[in-house]
PDB file of C-alpha atoms in Angstrom:
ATOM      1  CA  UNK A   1      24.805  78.793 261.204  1.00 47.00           C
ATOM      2  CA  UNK A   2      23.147  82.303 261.250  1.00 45.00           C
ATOM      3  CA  UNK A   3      26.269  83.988 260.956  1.00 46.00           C
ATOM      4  CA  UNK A   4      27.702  81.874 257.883  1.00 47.00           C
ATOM      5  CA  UNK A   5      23.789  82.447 256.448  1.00 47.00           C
ATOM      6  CA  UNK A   6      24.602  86.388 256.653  1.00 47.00           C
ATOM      7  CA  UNK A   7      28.097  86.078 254.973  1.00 45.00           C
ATOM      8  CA  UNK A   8      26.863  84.354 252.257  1.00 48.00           C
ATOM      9  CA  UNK A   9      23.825  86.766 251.654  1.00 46.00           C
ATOM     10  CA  UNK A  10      25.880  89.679 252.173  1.00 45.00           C
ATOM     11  CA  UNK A  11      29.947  89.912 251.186  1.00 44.00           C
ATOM     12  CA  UNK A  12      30.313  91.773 248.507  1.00 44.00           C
ATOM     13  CA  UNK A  13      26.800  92.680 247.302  1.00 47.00           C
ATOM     14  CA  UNK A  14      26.702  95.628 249.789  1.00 44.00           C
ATOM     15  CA  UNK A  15      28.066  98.480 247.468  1.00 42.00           C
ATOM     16  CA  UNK A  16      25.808 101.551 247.040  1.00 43.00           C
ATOM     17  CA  UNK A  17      23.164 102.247 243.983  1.00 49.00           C
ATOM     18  CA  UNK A  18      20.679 100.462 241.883  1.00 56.00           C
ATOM     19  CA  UNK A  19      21.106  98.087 238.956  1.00 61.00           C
ATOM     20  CA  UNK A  20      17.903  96.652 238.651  1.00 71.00           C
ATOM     21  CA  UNK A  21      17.008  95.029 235.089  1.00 77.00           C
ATOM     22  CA  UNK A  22      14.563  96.695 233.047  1.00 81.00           C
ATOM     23  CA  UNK A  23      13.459  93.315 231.502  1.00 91.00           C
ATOM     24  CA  UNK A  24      14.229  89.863 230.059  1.00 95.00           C
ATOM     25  CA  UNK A  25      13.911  89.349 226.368  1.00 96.00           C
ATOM     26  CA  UNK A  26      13.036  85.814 224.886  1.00 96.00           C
ATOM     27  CA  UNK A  27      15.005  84.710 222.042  1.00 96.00           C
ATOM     28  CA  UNK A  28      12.895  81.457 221.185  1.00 96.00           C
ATOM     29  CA  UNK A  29      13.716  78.915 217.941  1.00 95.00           C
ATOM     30  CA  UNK A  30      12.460  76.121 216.733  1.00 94.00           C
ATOM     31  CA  UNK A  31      14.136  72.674 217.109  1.00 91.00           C
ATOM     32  CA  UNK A  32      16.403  71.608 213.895  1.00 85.00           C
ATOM     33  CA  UNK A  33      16.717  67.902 214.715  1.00 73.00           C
ATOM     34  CA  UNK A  34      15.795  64.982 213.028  1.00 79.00           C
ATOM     35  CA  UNK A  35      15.235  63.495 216.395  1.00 74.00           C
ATOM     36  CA  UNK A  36      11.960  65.735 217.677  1.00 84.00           C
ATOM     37  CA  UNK A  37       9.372  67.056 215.435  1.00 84.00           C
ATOM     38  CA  UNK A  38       7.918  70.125 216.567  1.00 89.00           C
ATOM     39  CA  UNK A  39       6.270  73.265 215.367  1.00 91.00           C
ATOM     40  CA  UNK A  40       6.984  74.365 219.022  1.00 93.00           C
ATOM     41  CA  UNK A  41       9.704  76.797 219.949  1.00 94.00           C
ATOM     42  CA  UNK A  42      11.338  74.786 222.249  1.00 94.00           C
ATOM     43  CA  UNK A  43      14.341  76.780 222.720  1.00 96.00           C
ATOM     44  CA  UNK A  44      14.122  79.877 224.754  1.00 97.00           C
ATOM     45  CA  UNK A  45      17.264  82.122 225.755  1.00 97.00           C
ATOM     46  CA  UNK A  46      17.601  85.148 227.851  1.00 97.00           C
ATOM     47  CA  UNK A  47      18.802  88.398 227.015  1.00 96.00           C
ATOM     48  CA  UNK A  48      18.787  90.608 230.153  1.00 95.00           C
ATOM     49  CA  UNK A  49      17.705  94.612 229.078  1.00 95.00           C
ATOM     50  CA  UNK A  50      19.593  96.958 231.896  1.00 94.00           C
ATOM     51  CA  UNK A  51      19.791 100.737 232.265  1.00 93.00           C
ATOM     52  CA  UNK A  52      23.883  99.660 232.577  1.00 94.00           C
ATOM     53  CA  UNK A  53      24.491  98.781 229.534  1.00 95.00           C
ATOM     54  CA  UNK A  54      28.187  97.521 229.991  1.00 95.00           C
ATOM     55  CA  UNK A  55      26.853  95.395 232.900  1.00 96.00           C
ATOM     56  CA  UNK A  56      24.090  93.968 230.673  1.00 96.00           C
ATOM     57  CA  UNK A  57      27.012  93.358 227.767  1.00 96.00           C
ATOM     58  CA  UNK A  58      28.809  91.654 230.076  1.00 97.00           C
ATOM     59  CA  UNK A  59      26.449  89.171 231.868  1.00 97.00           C
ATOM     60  CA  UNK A  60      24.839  88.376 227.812  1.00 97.00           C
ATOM     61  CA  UNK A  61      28.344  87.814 226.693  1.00 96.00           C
ATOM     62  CA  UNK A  62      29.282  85.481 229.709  1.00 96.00           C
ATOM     63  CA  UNK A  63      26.219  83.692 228.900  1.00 97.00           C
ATOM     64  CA  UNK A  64      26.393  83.144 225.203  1.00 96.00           C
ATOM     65  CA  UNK A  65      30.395  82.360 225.831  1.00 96.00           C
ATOM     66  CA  UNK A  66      29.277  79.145 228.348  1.00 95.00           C
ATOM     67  CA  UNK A  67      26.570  77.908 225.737  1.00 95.00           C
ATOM     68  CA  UNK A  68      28.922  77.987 222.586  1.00 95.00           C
ATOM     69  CA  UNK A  69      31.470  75.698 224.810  1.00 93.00           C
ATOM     70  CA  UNK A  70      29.061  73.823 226.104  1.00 90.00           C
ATOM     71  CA  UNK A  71      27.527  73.088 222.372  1.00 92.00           C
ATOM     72  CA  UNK A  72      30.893  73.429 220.774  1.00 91.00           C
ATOM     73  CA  UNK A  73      29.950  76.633 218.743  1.00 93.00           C
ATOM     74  CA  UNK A  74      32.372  78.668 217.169  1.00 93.00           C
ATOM     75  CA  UNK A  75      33.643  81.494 219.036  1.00 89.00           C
ATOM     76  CA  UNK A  76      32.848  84.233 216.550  1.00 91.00           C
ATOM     77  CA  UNK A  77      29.417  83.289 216.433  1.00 93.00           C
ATOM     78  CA  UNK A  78      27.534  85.326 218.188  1.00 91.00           C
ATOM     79  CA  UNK A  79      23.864  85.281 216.783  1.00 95.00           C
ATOM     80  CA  UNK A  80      21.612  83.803 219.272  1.00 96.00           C
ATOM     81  CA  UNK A  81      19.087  82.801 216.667  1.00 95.00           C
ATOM     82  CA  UNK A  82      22.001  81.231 214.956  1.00 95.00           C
ATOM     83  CA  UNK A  83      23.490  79.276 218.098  1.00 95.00           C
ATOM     84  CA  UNK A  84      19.994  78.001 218.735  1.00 95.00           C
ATOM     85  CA  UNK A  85      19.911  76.447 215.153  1.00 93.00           C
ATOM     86  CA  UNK A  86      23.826  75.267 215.041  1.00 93.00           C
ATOM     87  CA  UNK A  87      22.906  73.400 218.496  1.00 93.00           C
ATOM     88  CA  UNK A  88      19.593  72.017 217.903  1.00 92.00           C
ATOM     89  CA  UNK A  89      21.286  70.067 214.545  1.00 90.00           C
ATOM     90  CA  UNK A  90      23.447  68.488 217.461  1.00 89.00           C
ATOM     91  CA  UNK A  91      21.282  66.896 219.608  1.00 90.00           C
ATOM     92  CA  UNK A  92      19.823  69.957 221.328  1.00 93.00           C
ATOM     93  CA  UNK A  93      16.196  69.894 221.803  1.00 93.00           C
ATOM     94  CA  UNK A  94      14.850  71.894 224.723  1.00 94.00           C
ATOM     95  CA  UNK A  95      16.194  74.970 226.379  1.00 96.00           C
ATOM     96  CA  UNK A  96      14.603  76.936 229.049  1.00 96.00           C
ATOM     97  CA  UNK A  97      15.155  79.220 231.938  1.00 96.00           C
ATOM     98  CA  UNK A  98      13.864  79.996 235.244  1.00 95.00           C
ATOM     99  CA  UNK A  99      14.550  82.827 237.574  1.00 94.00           C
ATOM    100  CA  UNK A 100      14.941  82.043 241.217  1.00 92.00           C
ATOM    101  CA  UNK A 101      15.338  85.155 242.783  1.00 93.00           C
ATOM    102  CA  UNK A 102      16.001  88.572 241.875  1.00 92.00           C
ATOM    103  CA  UNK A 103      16.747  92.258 243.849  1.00 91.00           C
ATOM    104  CA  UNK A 104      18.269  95.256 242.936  1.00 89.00           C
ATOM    105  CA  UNK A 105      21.725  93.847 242.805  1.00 91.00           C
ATOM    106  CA  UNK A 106      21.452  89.777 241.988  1.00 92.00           C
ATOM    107  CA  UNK A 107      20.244  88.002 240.409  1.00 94.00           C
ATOM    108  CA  UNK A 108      19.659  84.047 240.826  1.00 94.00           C
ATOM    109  CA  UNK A 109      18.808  81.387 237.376  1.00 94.00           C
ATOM    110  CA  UNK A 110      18.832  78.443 235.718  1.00 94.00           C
ATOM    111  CA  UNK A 111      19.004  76.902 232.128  1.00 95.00           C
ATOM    112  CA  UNK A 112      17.183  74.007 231.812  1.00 94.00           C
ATOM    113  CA  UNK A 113      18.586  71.601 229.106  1.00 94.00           C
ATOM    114  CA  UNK A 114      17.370  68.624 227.114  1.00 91.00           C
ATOM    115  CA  UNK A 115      19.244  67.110 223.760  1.00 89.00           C
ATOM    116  CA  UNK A 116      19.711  63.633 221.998  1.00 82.00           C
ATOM    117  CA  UNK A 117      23.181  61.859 221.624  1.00 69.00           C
ATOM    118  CA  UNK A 118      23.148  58.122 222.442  1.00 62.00           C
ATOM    119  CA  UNK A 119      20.544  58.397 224.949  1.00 67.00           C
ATOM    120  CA  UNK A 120      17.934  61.204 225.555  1.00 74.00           C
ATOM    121  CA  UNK A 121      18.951  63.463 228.409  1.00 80.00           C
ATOM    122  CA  UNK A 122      18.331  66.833 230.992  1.00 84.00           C
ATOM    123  CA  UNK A 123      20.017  68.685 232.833  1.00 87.00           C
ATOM    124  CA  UNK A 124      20.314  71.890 234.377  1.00 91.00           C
ATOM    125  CA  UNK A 125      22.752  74.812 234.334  1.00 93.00           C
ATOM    126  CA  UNK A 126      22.861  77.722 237.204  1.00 94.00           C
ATOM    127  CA  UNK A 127      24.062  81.707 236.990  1.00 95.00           C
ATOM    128  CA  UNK A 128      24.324  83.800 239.996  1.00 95.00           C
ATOM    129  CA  UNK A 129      25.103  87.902 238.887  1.00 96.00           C
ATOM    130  CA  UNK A 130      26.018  90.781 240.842  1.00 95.00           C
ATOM    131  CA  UNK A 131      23.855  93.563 238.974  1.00 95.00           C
ATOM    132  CA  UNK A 132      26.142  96.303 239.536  1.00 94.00           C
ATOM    133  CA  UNK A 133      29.093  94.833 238.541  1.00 95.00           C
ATOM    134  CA  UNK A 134      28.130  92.133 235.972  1.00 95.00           C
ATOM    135  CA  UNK A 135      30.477  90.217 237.903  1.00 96.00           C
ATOM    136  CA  UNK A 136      29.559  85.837 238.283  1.00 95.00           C
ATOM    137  CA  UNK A 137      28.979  85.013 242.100  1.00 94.00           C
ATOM    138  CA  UNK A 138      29.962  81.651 243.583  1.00 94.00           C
ATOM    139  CA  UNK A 139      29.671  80.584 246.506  1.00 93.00           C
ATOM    140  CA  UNK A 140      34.078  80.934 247.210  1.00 91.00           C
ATOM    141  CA  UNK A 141      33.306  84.258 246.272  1.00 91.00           C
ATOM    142  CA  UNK A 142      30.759  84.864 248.449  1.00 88.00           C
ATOM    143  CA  UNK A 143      32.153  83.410 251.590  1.00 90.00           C
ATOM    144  CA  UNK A 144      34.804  84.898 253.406  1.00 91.00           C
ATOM    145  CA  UNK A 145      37.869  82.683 253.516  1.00 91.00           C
ATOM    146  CA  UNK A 146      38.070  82.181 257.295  1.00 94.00           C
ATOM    147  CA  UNK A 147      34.575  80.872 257.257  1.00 95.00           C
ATOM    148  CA  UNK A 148      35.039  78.682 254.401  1.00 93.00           C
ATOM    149  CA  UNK A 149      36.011  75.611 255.979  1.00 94.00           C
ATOM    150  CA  UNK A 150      33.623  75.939 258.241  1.00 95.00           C
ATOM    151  CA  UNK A 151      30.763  76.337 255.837  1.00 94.00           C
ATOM    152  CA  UNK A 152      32.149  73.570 253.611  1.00 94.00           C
ATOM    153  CA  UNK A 153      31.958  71.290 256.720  1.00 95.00           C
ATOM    154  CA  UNK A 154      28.713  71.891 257.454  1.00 94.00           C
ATOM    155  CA  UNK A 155      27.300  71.152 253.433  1.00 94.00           C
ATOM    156  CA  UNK A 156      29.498  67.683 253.644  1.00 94.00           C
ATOM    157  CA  UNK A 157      27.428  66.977 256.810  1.00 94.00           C
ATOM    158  CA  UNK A 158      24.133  67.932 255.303  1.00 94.00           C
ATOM    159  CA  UNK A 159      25.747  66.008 252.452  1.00 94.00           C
ATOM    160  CA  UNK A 160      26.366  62.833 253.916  1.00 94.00           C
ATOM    161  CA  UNK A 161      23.213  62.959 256.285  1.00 94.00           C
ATOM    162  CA  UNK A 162      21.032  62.970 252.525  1.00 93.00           C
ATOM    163  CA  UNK A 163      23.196  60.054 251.266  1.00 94.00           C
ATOM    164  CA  UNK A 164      22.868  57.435 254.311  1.00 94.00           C
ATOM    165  CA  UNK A 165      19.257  58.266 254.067  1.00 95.00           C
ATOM    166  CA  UNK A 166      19.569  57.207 250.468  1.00 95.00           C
ATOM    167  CA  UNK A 167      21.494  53.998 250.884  1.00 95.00           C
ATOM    168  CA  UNK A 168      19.524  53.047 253.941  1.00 96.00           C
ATOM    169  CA  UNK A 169      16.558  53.342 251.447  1.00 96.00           C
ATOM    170  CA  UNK A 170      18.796  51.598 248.590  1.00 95.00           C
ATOM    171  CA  UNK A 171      19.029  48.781 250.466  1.00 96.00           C
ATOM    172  CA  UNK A 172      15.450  48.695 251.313  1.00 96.00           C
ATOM    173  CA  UNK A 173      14.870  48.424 247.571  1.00 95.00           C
ATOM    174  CA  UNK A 174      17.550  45.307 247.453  1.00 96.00           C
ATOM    175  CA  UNK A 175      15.530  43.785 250.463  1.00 96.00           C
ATOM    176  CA  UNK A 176      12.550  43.983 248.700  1.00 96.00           C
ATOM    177  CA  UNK A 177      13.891  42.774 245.203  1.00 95.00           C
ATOM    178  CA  UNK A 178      13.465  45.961 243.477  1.00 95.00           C
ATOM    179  CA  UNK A 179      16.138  46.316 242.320  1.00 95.00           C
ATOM    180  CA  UNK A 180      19.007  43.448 241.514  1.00 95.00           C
ATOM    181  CA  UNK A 181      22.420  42.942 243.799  1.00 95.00           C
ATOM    182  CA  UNK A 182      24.523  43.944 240.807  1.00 96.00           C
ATOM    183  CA  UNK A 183      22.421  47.256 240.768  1.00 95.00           C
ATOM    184  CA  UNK A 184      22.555  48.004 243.921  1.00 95.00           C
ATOM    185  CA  UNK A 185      26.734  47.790 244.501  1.00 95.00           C
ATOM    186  CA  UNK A 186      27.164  49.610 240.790  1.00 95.00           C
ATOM    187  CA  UNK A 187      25.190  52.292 242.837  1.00 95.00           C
ATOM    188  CA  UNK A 188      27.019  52.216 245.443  1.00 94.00           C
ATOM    189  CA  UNK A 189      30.056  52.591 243.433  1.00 92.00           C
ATOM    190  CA  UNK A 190      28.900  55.537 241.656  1.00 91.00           C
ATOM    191  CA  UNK A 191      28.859  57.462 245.045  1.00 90.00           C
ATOM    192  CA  UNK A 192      32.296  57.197 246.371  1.00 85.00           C
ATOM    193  CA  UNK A 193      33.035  60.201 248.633  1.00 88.00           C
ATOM    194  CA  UNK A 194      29.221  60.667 248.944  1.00 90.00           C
ATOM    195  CA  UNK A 195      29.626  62.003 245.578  1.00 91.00           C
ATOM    196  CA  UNK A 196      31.280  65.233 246.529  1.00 92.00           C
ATOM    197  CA  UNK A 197      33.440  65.457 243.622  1.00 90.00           C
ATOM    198  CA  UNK A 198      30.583  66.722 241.819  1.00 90.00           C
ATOM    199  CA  UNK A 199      30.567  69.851 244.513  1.00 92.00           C
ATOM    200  CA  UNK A 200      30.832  73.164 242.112  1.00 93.00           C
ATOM    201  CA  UNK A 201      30.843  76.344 243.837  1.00 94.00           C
ATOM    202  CA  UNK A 202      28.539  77.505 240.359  1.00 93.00           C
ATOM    203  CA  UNK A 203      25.720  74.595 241.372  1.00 93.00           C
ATOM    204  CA  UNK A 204      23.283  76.826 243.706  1.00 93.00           C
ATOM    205  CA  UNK A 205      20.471  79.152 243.559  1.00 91.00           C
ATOM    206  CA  UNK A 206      19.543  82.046 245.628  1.00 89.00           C
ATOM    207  CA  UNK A 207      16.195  82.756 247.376  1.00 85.00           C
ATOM    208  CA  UNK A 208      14.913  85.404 249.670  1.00 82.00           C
ATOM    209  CA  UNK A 209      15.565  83.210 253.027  1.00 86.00           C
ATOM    210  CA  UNK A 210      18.047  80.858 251.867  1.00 88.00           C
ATOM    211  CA  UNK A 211      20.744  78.950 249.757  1.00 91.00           C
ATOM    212  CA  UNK A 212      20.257  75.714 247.771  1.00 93.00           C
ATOM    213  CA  UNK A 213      23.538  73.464 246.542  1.00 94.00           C
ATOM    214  CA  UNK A 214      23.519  71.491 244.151  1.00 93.00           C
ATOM    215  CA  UNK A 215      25.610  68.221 244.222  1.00 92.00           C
ATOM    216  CA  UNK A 216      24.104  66.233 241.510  1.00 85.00           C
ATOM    217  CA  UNK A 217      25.468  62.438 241.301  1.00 86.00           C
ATOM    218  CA  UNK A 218      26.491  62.065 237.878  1.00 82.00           C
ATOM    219  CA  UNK A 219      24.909  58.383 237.589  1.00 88.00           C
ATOM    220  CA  UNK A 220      25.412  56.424 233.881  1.00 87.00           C
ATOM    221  CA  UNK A 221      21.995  56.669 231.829  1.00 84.00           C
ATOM    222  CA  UNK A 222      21.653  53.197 232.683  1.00 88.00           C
ATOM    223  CA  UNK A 223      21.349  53.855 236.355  1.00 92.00           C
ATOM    224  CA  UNK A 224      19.893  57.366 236.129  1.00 87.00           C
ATOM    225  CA  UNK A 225      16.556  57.043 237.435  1.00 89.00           C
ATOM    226  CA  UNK A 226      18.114  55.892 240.459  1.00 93.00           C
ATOM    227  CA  UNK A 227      20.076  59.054 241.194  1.00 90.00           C
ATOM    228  CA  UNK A 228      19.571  60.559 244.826  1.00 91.00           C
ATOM    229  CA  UNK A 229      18.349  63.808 245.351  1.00 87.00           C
ATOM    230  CA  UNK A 230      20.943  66.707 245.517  1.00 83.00           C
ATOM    231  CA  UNK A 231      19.684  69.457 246.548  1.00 90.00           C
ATOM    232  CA  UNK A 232      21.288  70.583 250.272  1.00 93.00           C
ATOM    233  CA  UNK A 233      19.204  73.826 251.317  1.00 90.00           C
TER     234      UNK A 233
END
């Protein structure tokens, strides 16, 4: 475990000389949509300020490129103000970030999402950077291959230790008539493979003694506030 702790933390972030960011500017906007009525500026995106300025082009560009997909922006449109606005006529309606961890060379945040379509909704987004290199991390680019299995093994057991907790708790809930029979196998159903098809080597954040996955279970809205917890540290 130690070992595959230290190949993680280490591979590839051990090149010489400093990259630190300078700062973190706060492009904020106010929401567009018909659906929430606020004077607040509820949409806040990062632009990282770095001494390396065609790191810090590259890690803003990467950024803005995965929020006009992921709003279906056009791809010459590159003012943030202007994305902000575009998305928040869409359904967009919050947007923050949070930084997990940060050194010299990495750094380790998340976007924090909420929008109307049919139903109201969150969810969360995560970046890992190298600093030097401007470079995304995952976590298959992290490990070493020969130790991949062997850490993948050991998140599935985490994995499915979390889940039978969950279903053992589930069906505490049925006992007790909290929830219906018809609930409780659609749950069940939503979980096949102890939801590891949700596994992205993106999902995790970095602090200063460990790693966090993230395996969310994609549950329908309907069934949402039934989800289990997915974090596997």
């Amino acid at each position: 475990m130690k070992s595959i702790i230290q190949i993680l933390l280490f591979i590839g972030l051990s090149t010489s000389g400093s990259a630190q960011i300078i700062s973190i500017e706060k492009i904020k906007e106010v929401p567009q949509n018909k659906f929430y009525n606020t004077p607040d500026s509820t949409l806040v995106f990062p632009v990282i300020k770095m001494k390396n300025k065609k790191v810090e082009n590259k890690i803003n560009q990467k950024i803005k490129n995965d929020f006009k997909k992921e709003r279906d922006i056009e791809k010459q449109e590159n003012n943030i103000g202007s994305m902000l606005k575009k998305a928040s006529k869409e359904g967009l309606t919050d947007l923050d970030f949070e930084v997990k961890y940060q050194t010299q060379k990495l750094i380790s945040f998340l976007f924090q999402w909420g929008g109307f379509g049919a139903y109201s909704s969150s969810w969360q987004t995560y970046y890992c950077f190298n600093l030097e290199t401007g470079n995304l991390i995952t976590l298959d680019s992290l490990i070493e291959k020969a130790h991949k299995s062997a850490f993948l093994s050991l998140v599935k057991k985490k994995q499915l230790s979390k889940i039978n907790s969950y279903k053992k708790d589930l069906l505490d809930q049925l006992h007790k008539k909290e929830i219906d029979e018809e609930t409780y196998e659609w749950v069940l159903n939503e979980m096949k493979d102890n939801c590891w098809n949700y596994y992205n080597p993106q999902k995790f954040t970095i602090n200063k003694n460990s790693i966090t996955i993230i395996i969310d279970c994609d549950f329908p809205h309907a069934i949402q506030a039934l989800s289990p917890d997915s974090d596997i540290r």
